[in-house]
Rosetta silent file (secondary structure, phi, psi, omega in degrees, C-alpha in Angstrom):
SEQUENCE: MDMWFDRMTPDGSETRLQRSLIPEVPVAIEINGLGYAVMMATPTDLEDFATGFVAAERLGAAVDVESHQAEQGVVLRVTLADPSTVIERVRHRTTDSSCGLCGIDNLEAALRPLPMVEAESMASSAAIFRAAEALRDHQPLSRETGAAHAAALCSADGEIRLVREDVGRHNAFDKLVGAMARQGLGWDGGFALISARCSFELVEKAVLAGCPLLAAISAPTALAAERARAAGLRLAALVRPDAMLRLVP
SCORE:     score description
SCORE:     0.000 S_00000001
   1 L     0.000  135.751  177.760   81.451   76.112  282.252 S_00000001
   2 E  -108.039  139.344  176.285   77.799   76.007  283.294 S_00000001
   3 E  -139.128  157.652 -179.421   76.572   74.488  286.552 S_00000001
   4 E   -91.298  140.960  177.163   73.228   74.193  288.303 S_00000001
   5 E  -134.420  156.285  169.411   72.458   76.060  291.538 S_00000001
   6 E  -100.150  118.969  178.222   69.481   76.427  293.853 S_00000001
   7 E   -86.001  119.681 -176.636   68.643   80.108  294.320 S_00000001
   8 E  -107.005  139.908  176.650   67.457   80.678  297.888 S_00000001
   9 L  -120.386  159.511 -177.669   65.553   83.761  299.093 S_00000001
  10 L   -57.700  -25.657 -179.158   64.859   84.987  302.643 S_00000001
  11 L   -82.885    4.238  175.578   61.189   83.998  302.356 S_00000001
  12 L    93.037   -1.896 -179.696   62.211   80.353  301.903 S_00000001
  13 L   -77.418  152.184  179.345   61.509   79.999  298.192 S_00000001
  14 E  -131.942  140.172  177.144   63.896   78.048  295.966 S_00000001
  15 E  -136.027  128.131  177.970   64.482   78.206  292.236 S_00000001
  16 E   -85.201  132.878 -179.644   66.850   75.977  290.292 S_00000001
  17 E  -146.887  164.235 -179.654   68.912   77.818  287.711 S_00000001
  18 E  -108.088  134.981  179.899   72.017   77.463  285.592 S_00000001
  19 E  -126.038  144.440  172.280   74.989   79.792  285.948 S_00000001
  20 E   -83.806  134.684 -179.826   78.134   80.292  283.893 S_00000001
  21 L  -113.622  142.443 -177.273   81.306   80.040  285.981 S_00000001
  22 L   -74.985  135.698  177.953   84.595   81.697  285.163 S_00000001
  23 L   -70.448  143.808  174.905   87.483   79.323  284.318 S_00000001
  24 L  -143.975  115.864 -175.641   90.477   79.299  286.668 S_00000001
  25 E  -134.386  157.988  173.502   93.399   76.988  285.867 S_00000001
  26 E   -68.911  131.584  176.488   97.079   76.633  286.806 S_00000001
  27 E  -121.030  108.972  179.893   99.289   78.477  284.319 S_00000001
  28 E   -86.844  130.787 -179.647  102.956   77.497  284.542 S_00000001
  29 E  -111.208  119.432  174.926  105.394   80.122  283.283 S_00000001
  30 E  -108.290  132.372 -177.005  108.794   79.020  282.035 S_00000001
  31 E  -120.502  119.937 -177.118  111.343   81.722  281.241 S_00000001
  32 L    49.350   39.824  177.039  114.303   80.934  279.006 S_00000001
  33 L    86.095   -1.439 -179.114  113.799   77.264  279.845 S_00000001
  34 E  -106.764  128.506  174.416  113.572   77.801  283.614 S_00000001
  35 E   -63.928  120.721 -172.275  110.384   77.099  285.550 S_00000001
  36 E  -109.733  -45.702 -175.577  109.596   80.460  287.158 S_00000001
  37 E  -158.096  157.395  168.277  106.032   80.508  288.539 S_00000001
  38 E  -123.059  115.996 -177.270  102.667   78.819  288.543 S_00000001
  39 E  -108.777  146.706  170.901   99.817   81.313  288.518 S_00000001
  40 E   -91.906  122.821 -172.695   96.090   80.691  288.847 S_00000001
  41 E  -151.441  166.445  172.085   94.470   82.526  285.960 S_00000001
  42 L   -83.502  126.657 -172.121   91.668   82.575  283.424 S_00000001
  43 L   -78.419   58.038  173.123   92.992   80.837  280.282 S_00000001
  44 L  -130.306  149.249  177.590   92.330   83.674  277.825 S_00000001
  45 L    51.992   43.706 -173.579   94.809   86.123  276.239 S_00000001
  46 H   -72.727  -28.884  175.087   97.651   84.117  277.746 S_00000001
  47 H   -65.206  -39.666  174.517  100.320   85.469  275.386 S_00000001
  48 H   -62.187  -43.238 -179.078   99.382   88.950  276.594 S_00000001
  49 H   -59.215  -48.798 -178.520   99.510   87.701  280.178 S_00000001
  50 H   -62.743  -40.658 -179.687  103.006   86.248  279.842 S_00000001
  51 H   -63.416  -45.572  178.846  104.310   89.392  278.145 S_00000001
  52 H   -70.396  -34.056 -178.862  102.932   91.659  280.850 S_00000001
  53 H   -64.352  -47.566 -177.824  103.967   89.316  283.654 S_00000001
  54 H   -67.279  -30.397  175.775  107.664   89.232  282.750 S_00000001
  55 H   -67.234  -43.060  179.199  107.661   93.020  282.398 S_00000001
  56 H   -67.205  -27.739  177.245  106.113   93.412  285.853 S_00000001
  57 L   -81.318   -0.003  178.756  108.689   90.987  287.237 S_00000001
  58 L    63.521   39.449 -179.958  111.413   93.305  285.835 S_00000001
  59 L  -102.511    0.749 -179.042  112.841   90.575  283.651 S_00000001
  60 L    99.677 -164.266 -175.625  112.819   92.589  280.431 S_00000001
  61 L   -95.565  145.029  175.109  110.821   92.151  277.234 S_00000001
  62 E   -91.181  132.868  177.012  109.420   88.906  275.878 S_00000001
  63 E  -103.603  -16.583  179.361  110.118   88.205  272.206 S_00000001
  64 E  -154.938  139.648  175.687  108.258   84.918  271.997 S_00000001
  65 E  -133.059  122.531  175.868  105.574   83.105  273.990 S_00000001
  66 E  -110.088  127.754 -179.500  104.577   79.524  273.261 S_00000001
  67 E  -104.808  130.052 -178.706  101.409   78.198  274.860 S_00000001
  68 E  -128.211  126.463  177.298  101.046   74.472  275.492 S_00000001
  69 E   -77.207  125.903  177.035   97.940   72.770  276.831 S_00000001
  70 L  -109.743  174.110 -176.261   98.778   70.344  279.617 S_00000001
  71 L   -62.221  -38.660 -175.444   96.586   67.774  281.356 S_00000001
  72 L  -111.754    4.404 -178.799   95.872   69.997  284.354 S_00000001
  73 L   176.103 -144.118 -176.259   96.471   73.477  282.959 S_00000001
  74 E  -132.624  141.983  174.118   98.608   75.510  280.561 S_00000001
  75 E  -112.130  125.838  176.268  102.357   75.921  280.165 S_00000001
  76 E  -108.400  118.109  179.249  103.663   79.243  278.810 S_00000001
  77 E  -102.510  113.505 -173.875  107.232   79.118  277.509 S_00000001
  78 E  -106.589  133.218  172.332  108.656   82.632  277.347 S_00000001
  79 E  -109.015  124.697 -179.274  111.804   83.685  275.524 S_00000001
  80 E   -82.974  154.515  178.923  113.276   86.983  276.695 S_00000001
  81 L   -61.888  -37.254  178.605  114.728   89.594  274.364 S_00000001
  82 L  -103.737  102.366 -176.160  118.004   89.406  276.266 S_00000001
  83 L   -67.423  -12.822 -179.619  118.973   85.712  276.521 S_00000001
  84 L   -88.449    0.461  179.938  121.672   86.571  279.050 S_00000001
  85 L   -56.407  128.703  179.969  119.123   87.779  281.602 S_00000001
  86 L   -91.154  123.028  177.249  119.868   86.167  284.939 S_00000001
  87 L   -83.281  103.191 -172.972  116.820   84.856  286.766 S_00000001
  88 L   -83.682  -19.809  179.557  117.735   85.843  290.313 S_00000001
  89 L  -148.302  154.364  178.593  114.642   84.530  292.012 S_00000001
  90 L  -128.214  139.786  175.238  111.850   82.074  291.346 S_00000001
  91 L   -73.329  115.272 -165.815  108.381   82.090  292.847 S_00000001
  92 L   -81.590   -4.781  178.801  108.627   78.922  294.871 S_00000001
  93 L  -148.984  171.011 -178.896  104.945   78.007  295.076 S_00000001
  94 L   -63.897  135.609  178.571  101.672   78.388  293.277 S_00000001
  95 E  -102.272  124.691 -178.502  100.314   81.923  293.292 S_00000001
  96 L   -78.922  169.552 -170.883   96.562   82.211  293.573 S_00000001
  97 L   -71.405  -12.004 -179.132   94.527   84.573  291.426 S_00000001
  98 L   -98.026   -0.817 -170.685   94.011   87.109  294.222 S_00000001
  99 L  -123.824  137.770  176.658   97.684   87.509  295.106 S_00000001
 100 L  -106.932   -1.252 -174.527  100.574   89.264  293.406 S_00000001
 101 L  -123.240   -4.847 -178.573  103.300   88.402  295.912 S_00000001
 102 L   -55.858  137.075  179.609  102.923   84.733  296.781 S_00000001
 103 L    94.122   -9.119  174.592  106.217   82.929  296.443 S_00000001
 104 L   -88.616  126.148 -165.584  108.356   85.979  297.233 S_00000001
 105 L  -107.421   12.886  173.383  110.370   85.026  300.258 S_00000001
 106 L  -153.120  159.477 -174.900  111.805   88.275  301.666 S_00000001
 107 H   -68.339  -32.690 -179.085  110.734   91.852  302.349 S_00000001
 108 H   -63.750  -38.432  179.046  113.369   93.391  300.118 S_00000001
 109 H   -70.033  -31.621 -177.772  111.961   91.554  297.099 S_00000001
 110 H   -74.462  -33.419 -175.339  108.421   92.599  297.991 S_00000001
 111 L  -122.510   57.312  178.249  109.164   96.325  298.313 S_00000001
 112 L   -71.495  150.118  179.365  111.802   97.031  295.712 S_00000001
 113 L   -58.576  145.780  179.096  112.400  100.704  294.781 S_00000001
 114 L  -107.180  147.734  172.837  110.224  102.042  291.983 S_00000001
 115 L   -72.648  163.728  175.007  111.275  104.395  289.178 S_00000001
 116 L   -80.399  142.256  176.559  109.639  107.788  288.871 S_00000001
 117 L   -76.542  123.922 -177.911  106.772  108.084  286.404 S_00000001
 118 L   -99.329  -27.503 -178.950  107.859  110.402  283.611 S_00000001
 119 L   -71.646  157.107  177.574  104.779  110.299  281.379 S_00000001
 120 L  -121.104  143.666  174.627  101.905  112.711  281.900 S_00000001
 121 L   -99.483  136.733  178.030   98.191  112.106  281.575 S_00000001
 122 L   -98.803    7.878 -175.267   96.043  114.746  279.947 S_00000001
 123 L   -73.659  136.299  175.278   92.821  113.164  281.209 S_00000001
 124 L   -90.868  172.618  175.176   90.365  115.329  283.107 S_00000001
 125 H   -60.419  -37.504  179.724   88.002  114.181  285.837 S_00000001
 126 H   -61.569  -36.260  179.491   85.230  114.145  283.227 S_00000001
 127 H   -67.163  -38.850  178.994   87.255  111.674  281.138 S_00000001
 128 H   -65.782  -44.143  177.371   87.667  109.325  284.100 S_00000001
 129 H   -60.585  -39.903 -179.300   83.929  109.428  284.844 S_00000001
 130 H   -63.601  -44.842 -179.692   83.196  108.734  281.168 S_00000001
 131 H   -65.257  -42.844 -179.264   85.468  105.687  281.064 S_00000001
 132 H   -62.163  -37.285  179.538   84.114  104.290  284.333 S_00000001
 133 H   -67.775  -32.334 -176.098   80.551  104.578  283.047 S_00000001
 134 H   -89.413  -12.837 -171.324   81.444  102.711  279.848 S_00000001
 135 H   -58.100  -41.163 -177.088   83.609   99.981  281.394 S_00000001
 136 H   -55.591  -35.466 -178.825   80.759   97.548  282.022 S_00000001
 137 H   -69.742  -12.797 -178.768   80.011   97.406  278.299 S_00000001
 138 H  -108.695   17.983 -177.974   83.562   96.144  277.716 S_00000001
 139 L  -122.115   69.727 -178.367   83.420   93.306  280.268 S_00000001
 140 H   -63.814  -37.236 -179.715   81.717   90.326  278.598 S_00000001
 141 H   -67.315  -38.218  177.551   83.295   87.789  280.940 S_00000001
 142 H   -67.124  -40.849  179.443   82.159   89.722  283.995 S_00000001
 143 H   -64.339  -35.996 -177.220   78.624   90.060  282.649 S_00000001
 144 H   -75.921  -38.153 -171.610   78.457   86.332  281.971 S_00000001
 145 H  -114.711  -22.240 -176.225   79.954   85.082  285.233 S_00000001
 146 L    69.806   19.972 -173.416   79.970   87.972  287.730 S_00000001
 147 L  -139.947   24.339 -177.856   83.493   86.960  288.766 S_00000001
 148 L  -118.276  140.243  171.277   86.008   88.699  286.486 S_00000001
 149 E   -91.958  158.118  179.575   88.182   91.757  287.044 S_00000001
 150 E  -131.867  148.743  170.789   89.013   94.148  284.229 S_00000001
 151 E  -131.242  131.724 -172.653   91.880   96.466  283.372 S_00000001
 152 E  -126.650  142.651  168.746   91.395   99.034  280.632 S_00000001
 153 E   -92.581  123.654 -176.283   93.555  101.359  278.558 S_00000001
 154 E  -120.355  143.765  178.564   91.711  104.649  278.240 S_00000001
 155 L   -77.808  171.449 -178.306   92.411  107.645  276.022 S_00000001
 156 L   -61.583  -25.790  179.737   92.850  111.166  277.365 S_00000001
 157 L   -96.101    7.414  174.661   89.192  111.916  276.610 S_00000001
 158 L    93.190    8.996  175.997   87.929  108.797  278.393 S_00000001
 159 L   -78.473  134.512  177.788   87.409  106.470  275.446 S_00000001
 160 E   -82.171  118.099 -175.535   88.155  102.832  276.298 S_00000001
 161 E   -95.331  -31.668 -173.955   90.733  101.595  273.793 S_00000001
 162 E  -160.046  139.743  179.789   91.543   98.117  275.105 S_00000001
 163 E  -137.131  141.924  170.674   90.338   95.838  277.922 S_00000001
 164 E  -129.447  143.545 -178.423   91.555   92.574  279.367 S_00000001
 165 E  -121.698  153.629  175.607   89.700   90.417  281.914 S_00000001
 166 E  -164.923  159.610  174.784   90.749   87.715  284.354 S_00000001
 167 L   -64.255  -25.959  178.634   89.640   86.093  287.590 S_00000001
 168 L  -105.415  134.820 -178.462   92.666   87.801  289.185 S_00000001
 169 H   -66.627  -36.097  177.910   93.024   91.579  289.253 S_00000001
 170 H   -67.307  -40.658  179.132   96.812   91.371  288.919 S_00000001
 171 H   -62.624  -40.998  179.782   96.483   89.012  285.963 S_00000001
 172 H   -60.152  -41.000 -179.832   94.050   91.367  284.231 S_00000001
 173 H   -69.664  -40.893  176.850   96.544   94.225  284.496 S_00000001
 174 H   -60.574  -41.474  178.275   99.408   92.047  283.267 S_00000001
 175 H   -61.686  -40.761  179.509   97.260   91.014  280.307 S_00000001
 176 H   -63.065  -49.959 -179.158   96.520   94.657  279.509 S_00000001
 177 H   -62.156  -40.437  177.867  100.182   95.705  279.638 S_00000001
 178 H   -64.776  -41.267  178.410  101.166   92.669  277.580 S_00000001
 179 H   -64.293  -39.408  177.266   98.489   93.383  274.979 S_00000001
 180 H   -62.120  -43.421 -179.593   99.678   96.978  274.717 S_00000001
 181 H   -64.873  -42.951 -176.897  103.269   95.834  274.162 S_00000001
 182 H   -72.335  -24.159  179.269  102.297   93.246  271.562 S_00000001
 183 H  -100.717    1.229  178.481  100.078   95.728  269.695 S_00000001
 184 L    69.740   32.105 -179.054  102.514   98.633  269.924 S_00000001
 185 L   -98.291  144.760  175.764  100.151  100.807  271.977 S_00000001
 186 L  -118.277  178.658 -179.492  101.236  103.510  274.430 S_00000001
 187 L   -74.747  -32.965  171.901   99.475  105.517  277.102 S_00000001
 188 L    50.185   43.452  178.278   99.418  108.595  274.834 S_00000001
 189 L    79.728    4.707 -178.949   98.297  110.946  277.574 S_00000001
 190 L   -94.477 -144.053 -174.941   95.587  108.579  278.729 S_00000001
 191 E  -162.325  170.774  174.531   95.251  106.346  281.778 S_00000001
 192 E  -106.113  141.606  177.086   94.502  102.899  283.157 S_00000001
 193 E  -123.628  129.113 -179.887   91.168  102.006  284.724 S_00000001
 194 E  -122.563  148.029 -176.910   90.774   98.947  286.950 S_00000001
 195 L   -89.615   -0.092 -169.448   87.626   97.375  288.348 S_00000001
 196 L  -112.561  175.898  170.513   89.306   96.141  291.510 S_00000001
 197 L   -57.402  140.179 -177.477   90.690   97.269  294.833 S_00000001
 198 E   -90.329   86.568  178.001   93.815   99.346  294.299 S_00000001
 199 L   -83.727  166.477 -176.031   96.479   97.321  296.084 S_00000001
 200 H   -67.089  -26.920  178.241  100.122   98.337  296.114 S_00000001
 201 H   -64.447  -35.934  177.945  101.025   95.569  293.646 S_00000001
 202 H   -70.690  -36.117  173.353   98.763   97.193  291.050 S_00000001
 203 H   -61.255  -43.764  179.621  100.385  100.547  291.725 S_00000001
 204 H   -61.943  -44.677  178.839  103.760   98.887  291.182 S_00000001
 205 H   -61.809  -39.783  179.587  102.637   97.304  287.918 S_00000001
 206 H   -64.769  -44.497  179.885  101.285  100.653  286.713 S_00000001
 207 H   -62.324  -46.874 -178.590  104.508  102.474  287.554 S_00000001
 208 H   -65.213  -25.201  177.388  106.685   99.846  285.873 S_00000001
 209 L   -86.161   -0.162  179.774  104.478  100.066  282.778 S_00000001
 210 L    74.840   19.874 -178.607  104.998  103.834  282.633 S_00000001
 211 L   -70.874  128.160 -177.735  101.312  104.519  283.298 S_00000001
 212 L   -83.164  -20.617 -176.856  100.780  108.209  284.155 S_00000001
 213 E  -150.713  128.211  176.982   97.389  107.836  285.885 S_00000001
 214 E  -115.082  122.167  177.917   95.710  104.867  287.564 S_00000001
 215 E  -113.069  135.441 -176.089   91.971  105.053  288.227 S_00000001
 216 E  -129.516  140.135  178.088   90.246  102.427  290.369 S_00000001
 217 L   -67.991  -30.573 -177.966   86.592  101.672  291.019 S_00000001
 218 L  -105.747 -172.531 -174.853   87.452  100.708  294.599 S_00000001
 219 L   -87.641  156.093  174.007   89.623  102.226  297.315 S_00000001
 220 E   -87.985  159.214  168.185   93.419  102.088  297.587 S_00000001
 221 L   -81.136  165.938  178.767   95.337  100.674  300.496 S_00000001
 222 H   -61.314  -41.624 -179.331   97.527  103.007  302.531 S_00000001
 223 H   -66.962  -37.709  177.393  100.669  101.447  301.068 S_00000001
 224 H   -60.045  -45.017  179.663   99.311  101.793  297.522 S_00000001
 225 H   -64.787  -41.208  179.728   98.721  105.508  298.064 S_00000001
 226 H   -63.909  -44.524 -178.626  102.161  105.983  299.611 S_00000001
 227 H   -67.907  -38.265  178.123  103.909  104.149  296.768 S_00000001
 228 H   -63.088  -46.464 -179.686  101.930  106.029  294.117 S_00000001
 229 H   -62.480  -43.298 -178.029  102.788  109.394  295.638 S_00000001
 230 H   -64.942  -33.021 -177.855  106.472  108.517  295.995 S_00000001
 231 H   -91.677   -2.832 -179.460  106.693  107.399  292.343 S_00000001
 232 L    77.334   21.920  177.344  104.729  110.343  290.974 S_00000001
 233 L   -86.189  120.836  174.283  101.820  108.194  289.807 S_00000001
 234 E   -67.672  137.809 -174.406   98.533  110.115  289.704 S_00000001
 235 E  -133.274  127.237  173.269   95.873  108.104  291.483 S_00000001
 236 E  -119.983  134.133 -174.594   92.077  108.321  291.356 S_00000001
 237 E  -136.438  166.084 -177.227   90.064  105.976  293.561 S_00000001
 238 L    48.975   47.636 -178.938   86.493  105.109  294.489 S_00000001
 239 L   -74.886  108.634 -179.133   85.451  106.241  291.030 S_00000001
 240 L  -124.382  168.492 -177.187   81.653  106.216  291.169 S_00000001
 241 L   -58.953  -28.239 -174.393   79.011  107.967  289.030 S_00000001
 242 L  -103.024  -12.696 -175.951   78.635  110.817  291.538 S_00000001
 243 L  -171.940  165.986  171.553   82.186  111.318  292.843 S_00000001
 244 L  -153.597  166.210  177.211   85.759  110.066  293.056 S_00000001
 245 E  -109.329  134.563  176.537   88.819  110.661  295.209 S_00000001
 246 E  -114.554  124.084 -179.477   92.025  112.117  293.765 S_00000001
 247 L   -65.970  128.253  177.830   95.234  111.553  295.693 S_00000001
 248 L   -76.185  125.549 -178.461   96.912  114.839  296.569 S_00000001
 249 L   -59.153    0.000    0.000  100.554  114.743  295.352 S_00000001
């Protein structure tokens, strides 16, 4: 969507210009016929999103996703591989695009134990720098709107293999994991690169996806670093052209 804005500068000058804005719509997720969550997301790669979302929610694998356009958004109807899966909790309210925990109503659900990461990444620091330098070229939505996060699958030598974008950083990662599952791709000694702040929810999603190394353009939170270390997830943060931070195990 394009809209007109007045560009204001400190010297008082004004220029009218047109800007592209990133779409953000309610996406209702139904699982095995049960309404589970309503997420605010960018309506692209939604089958990937649903596949990655149910995996991150620890509900198992999705075997089918049907997308239906509704008057005010999109409905995703997900069928799980195991039809006997019991949905023990439902996100009780709309989750905005910046939040991965809205609708979870107790601390135990928010901080569930994580498995240990068994996979290993063969990526060097040089590979991480290479991927970070190339990421911008794989973010068309961000270049157009300036408002999209990206999550990328990177090879061990730093080549970007797959990227997904969304207005929400959690959604972008879910889309990436879902796309990998639907295309039969693995980490193969590589790593994930994200354009956003490294919150603990992203660490959790990476661990549950079996990711051996998570690299972030921004800084991690204290809880993200603690959870990564406890689960054996290698973590690189504040990845910039001149330096990055590597979490000491």
